[in-house]
Amino acid sequence: MDAFLTSRNVSDVLGGLASGVIYALVALSLVLIWRSTRMLNFAQGAMAVFATYIGFAILAPSTNYWVSMAVAIVAGLVLGGATERVLVRRLYGKPEINPIVAMVGLLLVLESVAAAIWSTSSRPLATPFSIVDWQLNHKPMALSPFAVYEIVTSLVVMAIVAALFQYTKLGLQLRAAALAPEVSRLLGVRVSRMLTIGWMLSTAVGAVTAVLVASNFFTGLTPSGMDGVFAFGFIAAAIGGLDSPVGAMVSGLALGVVFQFVGDYVNSNAIILVALGMLIVSLMVRPSGVFTRSAQRRV
Amino acid sequence: MIVVDDLSVSYGAVRALQSVSFEAPSGEITAVLGANGAGKTTLLRTISGLVAPLSGTVRKDDEVLTGRKTEDIVRLGVAHVPEGRGVIAEFTVEENLRLGFMIAQGSLPDALAEQYEMFPVLGERRRQAAATLSGGERQMLAMARALIARPSVLLLDEPSLGLAPLVTAQLMQQIRDLCAKESLTVVLVEQNASSALRIAQRAVVLRVGVVVANDSAVAVRDDENLRQYYLGMVE
């Protein structure tokens, strides 16, 4: 059993899941916005990092990690809501290029402002979990307390979002507003409020993601720290289907594991090539996403 | 009661409604008839606030609806079943009904049970996606979803569209029973004039945005000119 748990393949799966949950969270927050407002939020990573700076850099460095994380989540809610009200709202019904340019612009502005205020040097967060791998019979297992924390936190966030959408009155309205805005208004759903809430939720999920990424001792918090993660999360969302939260999360996890195997068995430089290859193949075979399905009519 | 007073609506340079006035009393069905493009759908969309009028007002009893948001007009008890029914295909039958109940007070299970009693087929299919329903079942779902919030005004846009004659007849009967039982104000937009006139007490006939007749349903049905020129009812 011990030999199995420390074997090369199991290590790759575990390591892959630890990074896969991060891609899954990024993909989820992109899907939340795409479903409601048909926009790709290219500033997602920068917004998440900005919220994280508010939680971890404005407060005194001695502040409890969990307090800082809670502040970052609240900052994410506020930043997401404000972005929708002030910027995004002006882009509805405009040509598709407008939101793309606006979101890339927001990305550059937020990263520059963060760099100007907090500098570009990496800032370590006081992570409450060790990143040293556990040992089994003096052999390292590719799993650390920090990786478990990352995986568990991500799964909890996904479960909360899923439960909110599936079982609450707010979730029902959020889904209805995304699927049929005019009909929803006729039933009393305040659709424009739902769009704001969608951006708030998405940015809050992003804030948790950025806190997890920055909590890793080796990366720390930097203004552009989410750029690479965002790219892989975006690929996960595109493969899984931008309309499918489940698809985004599953393909995020799968990407993490595939990348780990590629990095281990081939070469870590090949990961980005494999990622692009998977994206191209999936867009050729299932352009609307692997997990997107349209309801079949049975009369 | 719905009172439409001197209502004009335009889409850019195109005048869709021109000084439209009529009253739809409670407990009665008012049929709004006319050919394609007469402005029937625009009239309903203006009543429920989806379209802003150029001038004129819409009132429900003593309350002015004009200028209010759709979301608030619904909360005043005006339910609008739009053209094409507006059933959310990706939702289950029950999710559609839960959405309709969102603005209502009271117990959801009771309200659901009441609708399932009125439309038994919806109860049988409560967990099915609405996409799997037939046209008639979708129309029932759209009606149930509007009724579950206990509205006092029901705006129906072409409920018979795409339904078989027998299903249409049943549906019309159901609308009449509901209207009498709940003393609803029903504004029924129809291209199918004969089936609408069979259940309506009053009728308003529109021709390119202008009211050409506003009378009892019987009088409209018996007017040879109206039947021939505006309603396309040839014996």
Short mmCIF file of C-alpha atoms in Angstrom, two decimals:
data_model
loop_
_atom_site.label_atom_id
_atom_site.label_comp_id
_atom_site.label_asym_id
_atom_site.label_seq_id
_atom_site.Cartn_x
_atom_site.Cartn_y
_atom_site.Cartn_z
CA MET A 1 0.00 0.00 0.00
CA ASP A 2 2.76 2.41 0.99
CA ALA A 3 4.67 1.58 -2.13
CA PHE A 4 1.57 2.23 -4.17
CA LEU A 5 0.89 5.58 -2.52
CA THR A 6 4.44 6.75 -3.14
CA SER A 7 4.57 5.35 -6.68
CA ARG A 8 5.29 7.65 -9.56
CA ASN A 9 1.80 7.53 -11.09
CA VAL A 10 -0.07 8.10 -7.85
CA SER A 11 2.24 11.00 -7.10
CA ASP A 12 1.43 12.49 -10.48
CA VAL A 13 -2.30 12.16 -9.89
CA LEU A 14 -2.10 13.77 -6.45
CA GLY A 15 0.15 16.57 -7.60
CA GLY A 16 -2.05 17.07 -10.63
CA LEU A 17 -5.20 17.35 -8.54
CA ALA A 18 -3.58 20.00 -6.34
CA SER A 19 -2.98 22.25 -9.34
CA GLY A 20 -6.13 21.06 -11.13
CA VAL A 21 -8.44 22.39 -8.43
CA ILE A 22 -6.95 25.84 -9.01
CA TYR A 23 -7.65 25.66 -12.76
CA ALA A 24 -11.12 24.37 -11.94
CA LEU A 25 -11.82 27.39 -9.71
CA VAL A 26 -10.59 29.84 -12.35
CA ALA A 27 -12.72 28.07 -14.95
CA LEU A 28 -15.73 28.17 -12.63
CA SER A 29 -15.47 31.90 -12.09
CA LEU A 30 -15.17 32.47 -15.85
CA VAL A 31 -18.26 30.32 -16.45
CA LEU A 32 -20.25 32.23 -13.81
CA ILE A 33 -19.72 35.45 -15.78
CA TRP A 34 -20.04 33.94 -19.24
CA ARG A 35 -23.40 32.34 -18.45
CA SER A 36 -24.97 35.54 -17.18
CA THR A 37 -23.37 38.27 -19.30
CA ARG A 38 -21.77 36.45 -22.29
CA MET A 39 -18.44 38.07 -21.56
CA LEU A 40 -15.00 36.60 -21.11
CA ASN A 41 -13.50 38.25 -18.10
CA PHE A 42 -9.84 38.57 -19.07
CA ALA A 43 -9.30 40.68 -15.95
CA GLN A 44 -10.45 37.79 -13.74
CA GLY A 45 -6.95 36.97 -12.47
CA ALA A 46 -6.00 40.60 -11.88
CA MET A 47 -9.26 41.30 -10.03
CA ALA A 48 -8.65 38.24 -7.85
CA VAL A 49 -5.07 39.32 -7.09
CA PHE A 50 -6.24 42.83 -6.27
CA ALA A 51 -8.77 41.48 -3.77
CA THR A 52 -6.02 39.33 -2.27
CA TYR A 53 -3.74 42.36 -1.84
CA ILE A 54 -6.55 44.12 -0.01
CA GLY A 55 -6.85 41.17 2.37
CA PHE A 56 -3.15 40.54 2.90
CA ALA A 57 -1.25 43.77 2.23
CA ILE A 58 -3.44 46.53 3.60
CA LEU A 59 -4.01 44.81 6.91
CA ALA A 60 -1.01 44.52 9.25
CA PRO A 61 1.26 41.56 8.34
CA SER A 62 0.53 40.02 11.73
CA THR A 63 -3.19 39.73 10.94
CA ASN A 64 -4.56 36.22 11.23
CA TYR A 65 -4.48 34.35 7.89
CA TRP A 66 -8.16 33.48 8.02
CA VAL A 67 -9.19 37.05 8.80
CA SER A 68 -7.16 38.22 5.80
CA MET A 69 -8.78 35.58 3.62
CA ALA A 70 -12.25 36.66 4.72
CA VAL A 71 -11.36 40.29 3.95
CA ALA A 72 -10.07 39.22 0.51
CA ILE A 73 -13.36 37.43 -0.20
CA VAL A 74 -15.38 40.47 0.82
CA ALA A 75 -13.07 42.66 -1.29
CA GLY A 76 -13.74 40.29 -4.19
CA LEU A 77 -17.50 40.63 -3.75
CA VAL A 78 -17.23 44.43 -3.68
CA LEU A 79 -14.76 44.66 -6.57
CA GLY A 80 -16.83 42.31 -8.73
CA GLY A 81 -20.07 44.17 -8.03
CA ALA A 82 -18.48 47.57 -8.60
CA THR A 83 -16.90 46.43 -11.87
CA GLU A 84 -20.28 45.27 -13.16
CA ARG A 85 -22.08 48.44 -12.09
CA VAL A 86 -19.47 50.93 -13.28
CA LEU A 87 -17.77 49.32 -16.28
CA VAL A 88 -19.47 46.16 -17.53
CA ARG A 89 -22.98 47.65 -17.54
CA ARG A 90 -21.92 50.07 -20.28
CA LEU A 91 -20.86 47.19 -22.52
CA TYR A 92 -24.14 45.26 -22.77
CA GLY A 93 -25.43 45.11 -26.33
CA LYS A 94 -22.20 46.54 -27.77
CA PRO A 95 -20.09 44.78 -30.43
CA GLU A 96 -18.25 41.75 -29.08
CA ILE A 97 -14.85 43.39 -29.36
CA ASN A 98 -15.77 46.11 -26.83
CA PRO A 99 -15.92 43.94 -23.72
CA ILE A 100 -12.75 42.12 -24.78
CA VAL A 101 -10.81 45.38 -25.08
CA ALA A 102 -12.35 46.73 -21.89
CA MET A 103 -11.49 43.60 -19.90
CA VAL A 104 -7.90 43.45 -21.18
CA GLY A 105 -7.66 47.15 -20.33
CA LEU A 106 -8.93 46.50 -16.81
CA LEU A 107 -6.37 43.69 -16.47
CA LEU A 108 -3.50 46.06 -17.35
CA VAL A 109 -4.81 48.85 -15.12
CA LEU A 110 -5.32 46.62 -12.08
CA GLU A 111 -1.91 44.94 -12.43
CA SER A 112 -0.18 48.33 -12.82
CA VAL A 113 -2.01 49.87 -9.90
CA ALA A 114 -1.20 46.86 -7.72
CA ALA A 115 2.46 47.08 -8.76
CA ALA A 116 2.53 50.83 -8.05
CA ILE A 117 1.03 50.43 -4.58
CA TRP A 118 2.56 47.16 -3.41
CA SER A 119 5.60 46.76 -5.78
CA THR A 120 6.21 43.82 -8.06
CA SER A 121 8.32 41.84 -5.61
CA SER A 122 6.81 38.67 -4.27
CA ARG A 123 5.16 38.86 -0.88
CA PRO A 124 4.98 35.60 1.09
CA LEU A 125 1.73 34.92 2.93
CA ALA A 126 1.85 33.36 6.38
CA THR A 127 0.40 30.05 5.22
CA PRO A 128 -0.91 27.95 8.09
CA PHE A 129 -0.02 24.67 6.35
CA SER A 130 3.35 23.14 5.57
CA ILE A 131 4.26 22.53 1.97
CA VAL A 132 6.63 19.72 2.94
CA ASP A 133 5.36 16.41 1.58
CA TRP A 134 4.32 13.69 3.97
CA GLN A 135 6.63 10.69 4.24
CA LEU A 136 5.61 7.06 4.10
CA ASN A 137 8.37 4.63 5.09
CA HIS A 138 10.92 7.39 4.48
CA LYS A 139 9.70 7.92 0.95
CA PRO A 140 7.97 11.20 0.09
CA MET A 141 4.37 11.09 -1.01
CA ALA A 142 3.40 13.83 -3.47
CA LEU A 143 0.98 15.27 -0.96
CA SER A 144 1.56 17.96 1.64
CA PRO A 145 -0.74 19.45 4.26
CA PHE A 146 -0.85 22.55 2.05
CA ALA A 147 -1.95 20.51 -0.99
CA VAL A 148 -4.73 18.92 1.05
CA TYR A 149 -5.77 22.37 2.24
CA GLU A 150 -5.82 23.59 -1.37
CA ILE A 151 -7.91 20.64 -2.58
CA VAL A 152 -10.36 20.70 0.32
CA THR A 153 -10.88 24.47 0.16
CA SER A 154 -11.48 24.34 -3.60
CA LEU A 155 -13.95 21.49 -3.30
CA VAL A 156 -15.79 23.35 -0.53
CA VAL A 157 -16.02 26.49 -2.68
CA MET A 158 -17.33 24.47 -5.62
CA ALA A 159 -19.87 22.70 -3.40
CA ILE A 160 -21.07 26.02 -1.98
CA VAL A 161 -21.50 27.52 -5.46
CA ALA A 162 -23.24 24.40 -6.75
CA ALA A 163 -25.62 24.28 -3.76
CA LEU A 164 -26.36 27.99 -4.09
CA PHE A 165 -27.33 27.57 -7.73
CA GLN A 166 -29.22 24.31 -7.35
CA TYR A 167 -31.09 24.67 -4.09
CA THR A 168 -31.70 28.33 -3.23
CA LYS A 169 -34.22 30.88 -4.43
CA LEU A 170 -31.33 33.20 -5.34
CA GLY A 171 -29.72 30.43 -7.40
CA LEU A 172 -32.96 29.77 -9.24
CA GLN A 173 -33.18 33.46 -10.12
CA LEU A 174 -29.52 33.62 -11.15
CA ARG A 175 -30.00 30.67 -13.50
CA ALA A 176 -33.28 32.02 -14.88
CA ALA A 177 -31.80 35.47 -15.50
CA ALA A 178 -28.95 33.87 -17.44
CA LEU A 179 -31.16 31.58 -19.54
CA ALA A 180 -34.14 33.83 -20.26
CA PRO A 181 -33.73 37.45 -19.12
CA GLU A 182 -37.00 38.83 -20.47
CA VAL A 183 -39.17 35.96 -19.22
CA SER A 184 -37.44 36.27 -15.85
CA ARG A 185 -38.36 39.96 -15.66
CA LEU A 186 -41.98 39.05 -16.42
CA LEU A 187 -41.88 36.75 -13.40
CA GLY A 188 -40.45 39.47 -11.18
CA VAL A 189 -36.75 38.55 -11.22
CA ARG A 190 -34.62 41.68 -10.89
CA VAL A 191 -32.34 40.68 -13.74
CA SER A 192 -29.86 43.54 -13.56
CA ARG A 193 -29.35 42.82 -9.88
CA MET A 194 -28.72 39.16 -10.77
CA LEU A 195 -25.98 40.20 -13.21
CA THR A 196 -24.29 42.21 -10.47
CA ILE A 197 -24.53 39.26 -8.08
CA GLY A 198 -23.03 36.99 -10.75
CA TRP A 199 -19.96 39.23 -11.01
CA MET A 200 -19.71 39.45 -7.22
CA LEU A 201 -19.77 35.66 -6.85
CA SER A 202 -17.30 35.16 -9.66
CA THR A 203 -14.80 37.61 -8.20
CA ALA A 204 -15.20 36.16 -4.72
CA VAL A 205 -14.41 32.68 -6.10
CA GLY A 206 -11.44 34.32 -7.85
CA ALA A 207 -10.27 35.85 -4.58
CA VAL A 208 -10.21 32.44 -2.86
CA THR A 209 -8.27 31.08 -5.84
CA ALA A 210 -5.70 33.86 -5.72
CA VAL A 211 -5.26 33.44 -1.96
CA LEU A 212 -4.61 29.72 -2.50
CA VAL A 213 -2.12 30.40 -5.29
CA ALA A 214 -0.31 33.09 -3.31
CA SER A 215 -0.30 30.95 -0.17
CA ASN A 216 2.14 28.61 -1.84
CA PHE A 217 5.52 29.47 -0.33
CA PHE A 218 7.28 29.26 -3.70
CA THR A 219 5.06 31.72 -5.51
CA GLY A 220 3.86 34.24 -2.93
CA LEU A 221 1.70 37.19 -3.91
CA THR A 222 2.69 39.23 -6.98
CA PRO A 223 0.58 41.56 -9.16
CA SER A 224 0.83 39.26 -12.17
CA GLY A 225 0.76 36.06 -10.12
CA MET A 226 -2.48 34.79 -11.63
CA ASP A 227 -1.56 35.23 -15.30
CA GLY A 228 -0.30 31.68 -15.88
CA VAL A 229 -3.04 30.11 -13.79
CA PHE A 230 -5.61 32.19 -15.65
CA ALA A 231 -4.39 30.89 -19.01
CA PHE A 232 -4.81 27.26 -17.93
CA GLY A 233 -8.13 27.98 -16.22
CA PHE A 234 -9.33 29.65 -19.41
CA ILE A 235 -8.33 26.59 -21.45
CA ALA A 236 -10.17 24.37 -18.95
CA ALA A 237 -13.32 26.49 -19.30
CA ALA A 238 -13.11 26.45 -23.10
CA ILE A 239 -12.65 22.67 -23.20
CA GLY A 240 -15.36 21.96 -20.63
CA GLY A 241 -17.77 24.41 -22.22
CA LEU A 242 -18.22 28.01 -21.07
CA ASP A 243 -21.87 27.27 -20.35
CA SER A 244 -21.22 24.31 -18.08
CA PRO A 245 -20.02 24.87 -14.49
CA VAL A 246 -19.61 21.12 -14.00
CA GLY A 247 -17.70 20.80 -17.27
CA ALA A 248 -15.39 23.65 -16.31
CA MET A 249 -14.57 22.07 -12.97
CA VAL A 250 -14.07 18.54 -14.31
CA SER A 251 -11.87 19.70 -17.16
CA GLY A 252 -9.87 21.87 -14.75
CA LEU A 253 -9.11 18.83 -12.61
CA ALA A 254 -8.34 16.72 -15.69
CA LEU A 255 -5.96 19.35 -17.07
CA GLY A 256 -4.06 19.47 -13.79
CA VAL A 257 -3.52 15.72 -13.84
CA VAL A 258 -2.60 15.59 -17.55
CA PHE A 259 -0.10 18.42 -17.13
CA GLN A 260 1.50 16.66 -14.18
CA PHE A 261 1.98 13.47 -16.21
CA VAL A 262 3.34 15.42 -19.18
CA GLY A 263 5.73 17.33 -16.95
CA ASP A 264 6.89 14.14 -15.26
CA TYR A 265 7.15 11.76 -18.23
CA VAL A 266 7.96 14.18 -21.05
CA ASN A 267 9.23 17.59 -20.12
CA SER A 268 7.74 20.47 -18.16
CA ASN A 269 8.34 22.74 -21.15
CA ALA A 270 5.94 20.60 -23.16
CA ILE A 271 2.99 21.39 -20.86
CA ILE A 272 1.99 24.60 -22.61
CA LEU A 273 2.17 22.88 -26.00
CA VAL A 274 0.00 20.03 -24.77
CA ALA A 275 -2.46 22.56 -23.32
CA LEU A 276 -2.77 24.38 -26.62
CA GLY A 277 -3.03 21.09 -28.50
CA MET A 278 -5.87 19.91 -26.24
CA LEU A 279 -7.64 23.24 -26.70
CA ILE A 280 -7.36 23.09 -30.49
CA VAL A 281 -8.53 19.48 -30.69
CA SER A 282 -11.50 20.11 -28.40
CA LEU A 283 -12.50 23.21 -30.36
CA MET A 284 -12.37 21.20 -33.58
CA VAL A 285 -14.32 18.23 -32.23
CA ARG A 286 -16.75 19.88 -29.77
CA PRO A 287 -16.59 23.66 -30.28
CA SER A 288 -19.29 24.35 -27.71
CA GLY A 289 -17.41 22.36 -25.09
CA VAL A 290 -17.20 18.72 -24.10
CA PHE A 291 -19.79 19.00 -21.35
CA THR A 292 -22.28 21.36 -22.95
CA ARG A 293 -25.44 19.57 -23.90
CA SER A 294 -28.66 20.86 -25.32
CA ALA A 295 -31.89 19.50 -23.93
CA GLN A 296 -33.48 16.94 -26.20
CA ARG A 297 -37.11 17.51 -27.10
CA ARG A 298 -39.39 14.59 -26.36
CA VAL A 299 -42.94 15.22 -27.47
CA MET B 1 -59.58 46.12 -14.00
CA ILE B 2 -57.12 47.41 -16.58
CA VAL B 3 -57.67 50.85 -18.08
CA VAL B 4 -55.68 51.80 -21.18
CA ASP B 5 -55.95 55.49 -21.89
CA ASP B 6 -54.85 57.21 -25.10
CA LEU B 7 -51.79 54.96 -25.44
CA SER B 8 -49.32 55.58 -28.27
CA VAL B 9 -46.16 53.54 -28.85
CA SER B 10 -43.57 53.79 -31.58
CA TYR B 11 -40.51 51.78 -32.53
CA GLY B 12 -38.27 54.45 -33.98
CA ALA B 13 -40.22 56.04 -36.82
CA VAL B 14 -42.78 53.23 -36.92
CA ARG B 15 -45.95 53.95 -34.98
CA ALA B 16 -47.07 50.68 -33.41
CA LEU B 17 -50.04 51.94 -31.38
CA GLN B 18 -51.99 55.15 -31.97
CA SER B 19 -54.19 56.60 -29.21
CA VAL B 20 -55.43 53.22 -28.01
CA SER B 21 -58.05 53.37 -25.25
CA PHE B 22 -60.17 50.61 -23.73
CA GLU B 23 -61.15 49.06 -20.43
CA ALA B 24 -60.78 45.42 -19.43
CA PRO B 25 -63.17 44.80 -16.49
CA SER B 26 -62.43 42.29 -13.73
CA GLY B 27 -64.05 38.91 -13.94
CA GLU B 28 -64.27 39.22 -17.71
CA ILE B 29 -62.20 38.20 -20.70
CA THR B 30 -61.33 41.00 -23.08
CA ALA B 31 -60.17 39.67 -26.43
CA VAL B 32 -57.71 41.81 -28.40
CA LEU B 33 -58.00 40.83 -32.04
CA GLY B 34 -56.42 41.86 -35.30
CA ALA B 35 -54.10 40.71 -38.04
CA ASN B 36 -50.36 40.21 -37.76
CA GLY B 37 -48.65 43.52 -37.08
CA ALA B 38 -51.81 45.17 -35.70
CA GLY B 39 -49.99 45.94 -32.44
CA LYS B 40 -51.53 43.28 -30.21
CA THR B 41 -48.25 42.02 -28.75
CA THR B 42 -46.94 45.58 -28.39
CA LEU B 43 -50.05 46.43 -26.39
CA LEU B 44 -49.40 43.62 -23.88
CA ARG B 45 -45.69 44.46 -23.71
CA THR B 46 -46.56 48.07 -22.92
CA ILE B 47 -49.02 47.07 -20.20
CA SER B 48 -46.36 44.96 -18.48
CA GLY B 49 -43.69 47.63 -18.84
CA LEU B 50 -41.40 45.89 -21.33
CA VAL B 51 -42.02 48.71 -23.80
CA ALA B 52 -42.22 52.37 -22.78
CA PRO B 53 -45.08 54.29 -24.42
CA LEU B 54 -44.66 57.59 -26.24
CA SER B 55 -47.72 58.95 -24.46
CA GLY B 56 -50.79 57.77 -22.61
CA THR B 57 -51.23 55.69 -19.48
CA VAL B 58 -52.10 52.20 -18.32
CA ARG B 59 -53.81 51.80 -14.97
CA LYS B 60 -54.71 48.79 -12.90
CA ASP B 61 -57.64 49.80 -10.70
CA ASP B 62 -56.32 53.05 -9.15
CA GLU B 63 -52.66 52.30 -9.68
CA VAL B 64 -50.77 53.84 -12.61
CA LEU B 65 -48.56 51.17 -14.20
CA THR B 66 -46.95 53.39 -16.83
CA GLY B 67 -43.40 54.32 -15.89
CA ARG B 68 -42.93 51.43 -13.52
CA LYS B 69 -40.44 48.62 -14.06
CA THR B 70 -41.69 45.26 -15.32
CA GLU B 71 -40.41 43.60 -12.14
CA ASP B 72 -42.59 45.93 -10.04
CA ILE B 73 -45.67 45.68 -12.29
CA VAL B 74 -45.61 41.89 -11.85
CA ARG B 75 -45.57 42.40 -8.10
CA LEU B 76 -48.77 44.46 -8.41
CA GLY B 77 -50.50 41.30 -9.67
CA VAL B 78 -50.16 41.63 -13.44
CA ALA B 79 -49.07 38.29 -14.92
CA HIS B 80 -47.99 38.22 -18.56
CA VAL B 81 -47.69 34.93 -20.46
CA PRO B 82 -45.63 36.04 -23.44
CA GLU B 83 -45.80 35.03 -27.07
CA GLY B 84 -44.17 31.63 -27.50
CA ARG B 85 -45.02 30.89 -23.84
CA GLY B 86 -41.61 31.72 -22.38
CA VAL B 87 -41.24 28.41 -20.61
CA ILE B 88 -37.60 27.97 -19.57
CA ALA B 89 -36.74 24.80 -21.47
CA GLU B 90 -33.65 23.94 -19.42
CA PHE B 91 -35.60 24.08 -16.16
CA THR B 92 -37.75 21.25 -14.89
CA VAL B 93 -41.50 21.78 -14.72
CA GLU B 94 -41.24 22.33 -10.99
CA GLU B 95 -38.35 24.79 -11.29
CA ASN B 96 -40.44 26.85 -13.72
CA LEU B 97 -43.26 26.89 -11.17
CA ARG B 98 -40.90 27.73 -8.29
CA LEU B 99 -39.68 30.69 -10.31
CA GLY B 100 -43.27 31.83 -10.84
CA PHE B 101 -43.91 31.55 -7.09
CA MET B 102 -40.88 33.68 -6.23
CA ILE B 103 -42.88 36.91 -5.80
CA ALA B 104 -45.78 35.21 -3.99
CA GLN B 105 -46.51 34.82 -0.30
CA GLY B 106 -47.41 31.64 1.54
CA SER B 107 -46.50 28.01 1.25
CA LEU B 108 -44.81 26.74 -1.90
CA PRO B 109 -45.89 23.09 -1.48
CA ASP B 110 -49.55 24.14 -1.19
CA ALA B 111 -49.28 26.39 -4.22
CA LEU B 112 -47.62 23.62 -6.25
CA ALA B 113 -50.27 21.10 -5.18
CA GLU B 114 -52.99 23.51 -6.28
CA GLN B 115 -51.50 23.91 -9.76
CA TYR B 116 -50.92 20.15 -10.11
CA GLU B 117 -54.56 19.63 -9.27
CA MET B 118 -55.63 22.10 -11.94
CA PHE B 119 -53.13 20.73 -14.50
CA PRO B 120 -52.56 17.06 -13.57
CA VAL B 121 -50.16 16.42 -16.45
CA LEU B 122 -47.73 18.95 -14.93
CA GLY B 123 -47.73 16.99 -11.68
CA GLU B 124 -46.86 13.82 -13.54
CA ARG B 125 -43.99 15.56 -15.28
CA ARG B 126 -42.76 17.77 -12.46
CA ARG B 127 -39.17 16.49 -12.58
CA GLN B 128 -38.93 16.51 -16.37
CA ALA B 129 -37.16 19.30 -18.25
CA ALA B 130 -39.71 21.66 -19.78
CA ALA B 131 -37.99 21.05 -23.13
CA THR B 132 -39.54 17.59 -23.18
CA LEU B 133 -43.14 18.85 -22.96
CA SER B 134 -45.54 19.05 -25.90
CA GLY B 135 -46.86 22.42 -27.09
CA GLY B 136 -50.12 22.08 -25.17
CA GLU B 137 -48.30 21.02 -22.00
CA ARG B 138 -45.95 23.97 -22.32
CA GLN B 139 -48.89 26.31 -22.59
CA MET B 140 -50.36 24.76 -19.43
CA LEU B 141 -47.02 25.20 -17.68
CA ALA B 142 -46.83 28.85 -18.76
CA MET B 143 -50.36 29.42 -17.43
CA ALA B 144 -49.69 27.58 -14.18
CA ARG B 145 -46.46 29.52 -13.70
CA ALA B 146 -48.37 32.79 -14.10
CA LEU B 147 -51.27 31.71 -11.86
CA ILE B 148 -49.16 30.31 -9.02
CA ALA B 149 -48.37 33.87 -7.84
CA ARG B 150 -52.14 34.57 -7.59
CA PRO B 151 -52.31 37.50 -10.00
CA SER B 152 -55.43 39.62 -10.44
CA VAL B 153 -54.66 40.39 -14.09
CA LEU B 154 -53.67 37.80 -16.68
CA LEU B 155 -52.25 38.92 -20.02
CA LEU B 156 -52.21 36.05 -22.53
CA ASP B 157 -50.39 36.44 -25.84
CA GLU B 158 -51.60 33.98 -28.49
CA PRO B 159 -52.06 30.98 -26.18
CA SER B 160 -53.54 28.92 -29.03
CA LEU B 161 -50.53 29.37 -31.33
CA GLY B 162 -49.33 26.02 -32.63
CA LEU B 163 -51.95 24.01 -30.75
CA ALA B 164 -54.34 21.48 -32.27
CA PRO B 165 -58.00 22.68 -32.47
CA LEU B 166 -59.13 20.26 -29.75
CA VAL B 167 -56.33 21.37 -27.39
CA THR B 168 -57.17 25.00 -28.14
CA ALA B 169 -60.83 24.41 -27.27
CA GLN B 170 -59.87 22.82 -23.94
CA LEU B 171 -57.46 25.63 -23.19
CA MET B 172 -60.08 28.30 -23.92
CA GLN B 173 -62.53 26.54 -21.64
CA GLN B 174 -59.92 26.46 -18.90
CA ILE B 175 -59.23 30.18 -19.32
CA ARG B 176 -62.95 30.94 -19.03
CA ASP B 177 -63.34 28.81 -15.89
CA LEU B 178 -60.32 30.42 -14.27
CA CYS B 179 -61.49 33.90 -15.08
CA ALA B 180 -64.88 33.28 -13.51
CA LYS B 181 -63.54 31.38 -10.49
CA GLU B 182 -60.77 33.80 -9.50
CA SER B 183 -62.55 36.89 -10.88
CA LEU B 184 -59.45 37.62 -12.93
CA THR B 185 -59.08 40.41 -15.44
CA VAL B 186 -58.03 38.55 -18.59
CA VAL B 187 -56.66 40.31 -21.65
CA LEU B 188 -56.48 37.68 -24.36
CA VAL B 189 -54.54 38.47 -27.51
CA GLU B 190 -55.47 36.13 -30.34
CA GLN B 191 -55.18 35.77 -34.08
CA ASN B 192 -57.66 32.94 -33.86
CA ALA B 193 -60.63 35.31 -33.54
CA SER B 194 -63.42 32.74 -33.55
CA SER B 195 -62.12 30.73 -30.61
CA ALA B 196 -61.34 33.89 -28.62
CA LEU B 197 -64.78 35.43 -29.29
CA ARG B 198 -66.43 32.23 -28.11
CA ILE B 199 -65.17 32.76 -24.53
CA ALA B 200 -64.69 36.55 -24.34
CA GLN B 201 -67.20 39.04 -22.96
CA ARG B 202 -65.57 42.03 -24.62
CA ALA B 203 -63.49 42.51 -27.76
CA VAL B 204 -61.11 45.17 -28.99
CA VAL B 205 -60.15 45.04 -32.65
CA LEU B 206 -56.88 46.65 -33.72
CA ARG B 207 -55.84 47.57 -37.23
CA VAL B 208 -52.25 48.82 -37.68
CA GLY B 209 -52.18 50.26 -34.19
CA VAL B 210 -55.62 51.86 -34.20
CA VAL B 211 -58.74 50.65 -32.38
CA VAL B 212 -61.44 50.00 -34.99
CA ALA B 213 -63.90 48.35 -32.63
CA ASN B 214 -64.35 48.22 -28.87
CA ASP B 215 -67.55 46.48 -27.96
CA SER B 216 -69.11 43.39 -26.45
CA ALA B 217 -67.83 40.15 -27.93
CA VAL B 218 -71.30 39.34 -29.21
CA ALA B 219 -71.57 42.63 -31.09
CA VAL B 220 -68.15 42.13 -32.69
CA ARG B 221 -68.99 38.56 -33.62
CA ASP B 222 -72.21 39.68 -35.32
CA ASP B 223 -70.68 42.60 -37.23
CA GLU B 224 -70.32 41.42 -40.79
CA ASN B 225 -67.78 44.10 -41.76
CA LEU B 226 -65.47 43.45 -38.84
CA ARG B 227 -65.62 39.72 -39.42
CA GLN B 228 -64.77 40.01 -43.06
CA TYR B 229 -62.25 42.84 -43.22
CA TYR B 230 -60.40 42.69 -39.93
CA LEU B 231 -60.83 39.25 -38.47
CA GLY B 232 -60.63 37.13 -41.59
CA MET B 233 -63.60 35.07 -40.45
CA VAL B 234 -65.34 33.85 -43.57
CA GLU B 235 -68.20 31.45 -43.19
#
